XYZ file of C-alpha atoms in Angstrom:
299
model
C -57.547 1.646 9.482
C -61.221 1.784 8.783
C -60.549 0.743 5.064
C -58.435 -2.202 6.250
C -61.296 -3.243 8.626
C -63.799 -3.088 5.738
C -61.689 -4.929 3.296
C -61.048 -7.675 5.712
C -64.743 -8.247 6.450
C -66.297 -8.120 2.996
C -69.475 -9.989 3.975
C -70.093 -7.371 6.657
C -69.230 -4.298 4.777
C -72.619 -2.778 4.595
C -73.316 -3.164 8.236
C -69.957 -1.758 9.188
C -70.339 1.229 6.911
C -73.711 1.899 8.476
C -71.993 1.798 11.880
C -69.306 4.191 10.868
C -71.520 6.600 9.092
C -73.971 6.758 12.017
C -71.462 8.389 14.280
C -69.745 11.732 14.013
C -66.408 10.105 14.597
C -65.279 6.647 13.404
C -65.032 4.166 16.382
C -61.621 4.218 18.017
C -59.560 1.058 17.602
C -56.601 1.597 19.926
C -54.061 -0.633 18.446
C -53.371 -3.449 15.873
C -53.976 -6.235 18.545
C -57.433 -4.779 19.254
C -58.199 -4.713 15.544
C -56.958 -8.263 15.114
C -59.216 -9.302 17.961
C -62.251 -7.594 16.463
C -61.477 -9.209 13.071
C -61.222 -12.586 14.591
C -64.608 -12.086 16.373
C -66.281 -11.118 12.974
C -64.745 -14.128 11.274
C -65.583 -16.554 14.078
C -66.376 -20.026 12.807
C -70.044 -20.855 12.520
C -72.024 -23.670 10.897
C -75.579 -23.686 9.598
C -78.014 -26.353 8.423
C -81.506 -26.439 6.840
C -83.791 -29.324 7.655
C -87.130 -29.909 6.132
C -90.153 -30.963 8.403
C -89.274 -34.537 7.719
C -85.647 -33.964 8.815
C -84.057 -34.114 5.382
C -81.847 -31.403 4.014
C -83.735 -28.808 2.055
C -83.242 -25.444 0.358
C -84.914 -23.510 3.168
C -82.925 -20.789 5.032
C -80.673 -22.211 7.837
C -82.417 -23.268 10.953
C -79.334 -22.816 13.078
C -76.113 -20.904 12.914
C -73.769 -22.335 15.558
C -71.231 -20.425 17.416
C -68.188 -22.665 17.444
C -65.826 -20.062 18.898
C -67.858 -19.278 22.028
C -65.554 -21.352 24.371
C -62.541 -19.412 23.167
C -64.256 -16.066 23.663
C -66.303 -16.611 26.840
C -64.801 -19.767 28.400
C -68.139 -21.569 28.217
C -69.400 -23.447 25.151
C -72.716 -23.173 23.324
C -75.392 -25.391 24.874
C -78.550 -26.610 23.289
C -81.947 -25.468 24.626
C -84.126 -28.429 23.819
C -87.525 -26.761 24.481
C -89.590 -26.376 21.282
C -86.895 -27.841 19.025
C -87.716 -30.900 16.947
C -85.869 -34.233 17.526
C -84.078 -33.765 14.197
C -82.962 -30.155 15.054
C -81.615 -31.217 18.422
C -79.711 -34.280 16.975
C -78.208 -32.212 14.073
C -77.077 -29.395 16.353
C -75.560 -31.685 18.926
C -73.798 -33.579 16.270
C -72.305 -30.457 14.641
C -71.181 -29.037 17.997
C -69.447 -32.302 18.747
C -67.764 -32.587 15.446
C -66.157 -29.249 15.776
C -65.023 -29.794 19.440
C -64.521 -33.527 19.785
C -62.833 -33.162 23.166
C -65.701 -31.241 24.764
C -69.029 -32.854 25.747
C -72.174 -31.367 24.273
C -75.326 -30.537 26.480
C -78.862 -30.135 25.804
C -81.302 -28.828 28.417
C -85.073 -29.019 28.945
C -85.780 -32.393 27.455
C -88.913 -33.118 29.421
C -89.077 -36.945 29.536
C -87.712 -40.175 28.155
C -90.211 -40.354 25.347
C -88.750 -37.019 24.066
C -85.319 -38.384 24.472
C -86.083 -41.566 22.589
C -87.140 -39.514 19.485
C -83.920 -37.430 19.700
C -81.771 -40.614 20.019
C -83.660 -42.203 17.108
C -82.721 -39.242 14.932
C -79.118 -39.340 16.104
C -78.343 -42.898 16.151
C -80.011 -44.270 12.929
C -83.776 -44.419 13.203
C -84.206 -41.146 11.310
C -87.085 -39.823 13.412
C -89.628 -37.960 11.248
C -88.500 -39.733 8.045
C -85.208 -37.868 7.859
C -81.632 -38.969 7.620
C -79.754 -40.307 10.623
C -76.920 -38.249 12.044
C -73.327 -39.461 11.745
C -72.632 -39.936 15.419
C -69.124 -41.335 15.027
C -70.084 -44.213 17.230
C -70.956 -42.155 20.198
C -74.200 -42.471 22.098
C -76.474 -39.855 23.683
C -77.066 -40.072 27.446
C -80.333 -38.969 29.048
C -80.164 -37.550 32.676
C -83.770 -38.057 33.677
C -83.732 -35.998 36.986
C -81.916 -33.129 35.283
C -83.957 -33.428 32.093
C -80.738 -33.139 30.060
C -79.152 -34.890 27.227
C -75.381 -35.148 26.919
C -72.967 -36.326 24.207
C -69.385 -37.226 25.215
C -67.853 -37.981 28.569
C -66.645 -35.101 30.710
C -62.994 -34.481 31.127
C -61.316 -35.348 34.481
C -62.126 -32.740 37.215
C -59.773 -29.877 37.229
C -57.642 -30.061 40.306
C -56.729 -26.320 40.520
C -60.287 -25.241 40.869
C -62.304 -24.683 43.997
C -65.500 -26.698 44.521
C -69.009 -25.489 43.724
C -71.485 -26.586 46.458
C -75.053 -27.102 45.352
C -77.736 -26.869 48.103
C -81.495 -27.589 47.807
C -84.061 -26.334 50.271
C -86.296 -29.377 49.752
C -86.339 -32.609 47.843
C -88.698 -31.012 45.280
C -85.963 -28.692 44.224
C -83.575 -31.596 43.183
C -84.422 -31.545 39.412
C -83.289 -27.937 39.073
C -80.191 -28.673 41.156
C -79.525 -31.715 39.026
C -79.485 -29.427 35.943
C -76.791 -27.461 37.666
C -74.851 -30.581 38.745
C -74.787 -32.203 35.347
C -73.715 -29.028 33.736
C -70.784 -28.537 36.197
C -69.775 -32.158 36.064
C -69.500 -32.026 32.322
C -67.549 -28.852 32.658
C -64.872 -30.656 34.808
C -65.831 -28.475 37.800
C -65.427 -30.112 41.408
C -68.944 -30.301 42.978
C -70.472 -31.178 46.224
C -74.228 -31.489 47.014
C -76.419 -30.882 50.163
C -80.086 -31.807 49.807
C -83.166 -30.878 51.910
C -81.694 -28.072 54.020
C -84.536 -25.610 54.058
C -85.224 -22.946 56.667
C -88.057 -24.819 58.266
C -85.349 -26.856 59.988
C -82.338 -24.527 60.326
C -80.315 -27.188 62.241
C -79.793 -28.917 58.776
C -77.851 -26.108 57.262
C -76.179 -25.110 60.538
C -74.595 -28.534 61.056
C -72.768 -28.042 57.666
C -71.087 -24.737 58.845
C -67.627 -26.262 58.438
C -68.261 -26.997 54.772
C -69.774 -23.523 54.238
C -66.659 -21.947 55.867
C -64.118 -24.058 53.897
C -61.522 -22.098 51.890
C -61.900 -24.738 49.132
C -65.395 -23.450 48.432
C -65.453 -21.295 45.187
C -69.203 -20.704 44.926
C -72.557 -21.958 46.223
C -75.610 -22.552 44.187
C -78.880 -22.545 46.284
C -82.137 -23.911 44.829
C -85.305 -23.000 46.696
C -88.973 -22.473 46.025
C -91.807 -21.581 48.429
C -90.500 -18.554 50.467
C -87.129 -18.711 48.853
C -85.349 -17.665 52.098
C -82.414 -20.242 52.100
C -80.026 -18.197 49.826
C -79.984 -15.262 52.346
C -79.274 -17.692 55.185
C -76.444 -19.333 53.375
C -74.937 -16.107 52.180
C -74.805 -15.042 55.888
C -72.654 -18.112 56.642
C -70.082 -18.310 53.794
C -67.364 -16.235 52.169
C -68.150 -17.773 48.766
C -70.531 -15.936 46.276
C -73.986 -17.409 46.442
C -75.963 -17.941 43.256
C -79.679 -18.237 44.088
C -82.112 -20.263 41.884
C -85.806 -19.692 42.528
C -87.813 -22.803 41.679
C -91.465 -23.135 40.642
C -92.255 -25.126 43.766
C -95.164 -24.187 46.009
C -98.911 -23.445 46.311
C -100.809 -20.701 44.624
C -99.230 -17.614 46.124
C -95.788 -18.813 45.017
C -96.791 -17.795 41.624
C -94.663 -20.350 39.947
C -91.561 -19.231 41.540
C -91.976 -15.545 41.289
C -92.442 -15.181 45.077
C -89.134 -16.917 45.705
C -87.396 -14.942 43.113
C -88.524 -11.601 44.612
C -87.390 -12.759 48.044
C -83.950 -13.638 46.635
C -83.617 -10.332 44.791
C -84.471 -8.444 48.009
C -82.012 -10.417 50.085
C -80.328 -8.448 52.815
C -77.262 -10.595 52.782
C -74.677 -9.205 50.520
C -73.206 -11.423 47.755
C -76.379 -13.059 46.483
C -76.933 -13.139 42.743
C -80.285 -14.458 41.273
C -80.889 -16.315 38.055
C -84.140 -17.075 36.354
C -86.812 -19.414 37.721
C -85.796 -23.085 37.551
C -82.618 -22.095 35.662
C -80.002 -24.554 37.155
C -78.057 -24.312 34.028
C -77.668 -20.557 34.286
C -76.490 -20.938 37.778
C -74.045 -23.552 36.815
C -72.593 -21.297 34.039
C -72.174 -18.456 36.407
C -70.508 -20.704 38.995
C -68.285 -22.102 36.282
C -67.073 -18.679 35.341
C -66.496 -17.618 38.934
C -64.300 -20.586 39.912
C -62.516 -20.659 36.478
C -61.585 -16.898 36.766
C -60.203 -17.555 40.363
C -58.365 -20.720 39.406
C -55.016 -21.173 41.217
C -51.896 -21.427 39.099
């Protein structure tokens, strides 16, 4: 069995041999189906590309190695983190992801402003930002979602009718950019969504008057975005059967420590069923909500 595994994965033989030799007993592979699954993981399709500083292909080591089988393995596709990447890198990665999965929209997060988007769009659609080659976009256009600081390529599929709704709640209007990142991610994942804004604990009547929505059996998960004291997720978790995903935001004055205070409050919630993601990570909350409602889909 081990020899079969090694012969089927020649590019990875050295690493696999080290794995086997580092243990007193070879890893146990229970059956042929498990072996086939393991081999398919090793041989999962990827694509790589090298770009020179000007954006043109070069002989440099690959700058990205894309995971095209992530959706089949995990149910959720690879998404581009825009922070610190060049416009050419973002354009190239988005184009490659789209070409391999033409029926699935491609998302890029943390694109800070329209000026940054314009440079990405120039590289993607023919301007060749930085002096490099333009990307073959297949006639499609990038879309910038300014409030969410996201770029998308491709229209979302129709909302899946057999899924429960994800409710997104903000404590204040200043939390909307983070909530928008979650909203755009879920909408492009065909997840039914609903939104409530400005329902913070300073005016509890605002969340209390939405009790029928929080008690609805059609609710699959709740994403709650809050800065300052970060108390709203605990309140919501005490009012709904749905799992609550708390998103601390970097909103507040000095002692909020850029969202750390809100995060600690959420992690110390006395209400059961609260999960906490990173500060300002609306995308992470959306990915978690996607998996929750997808795994509990009816039919």
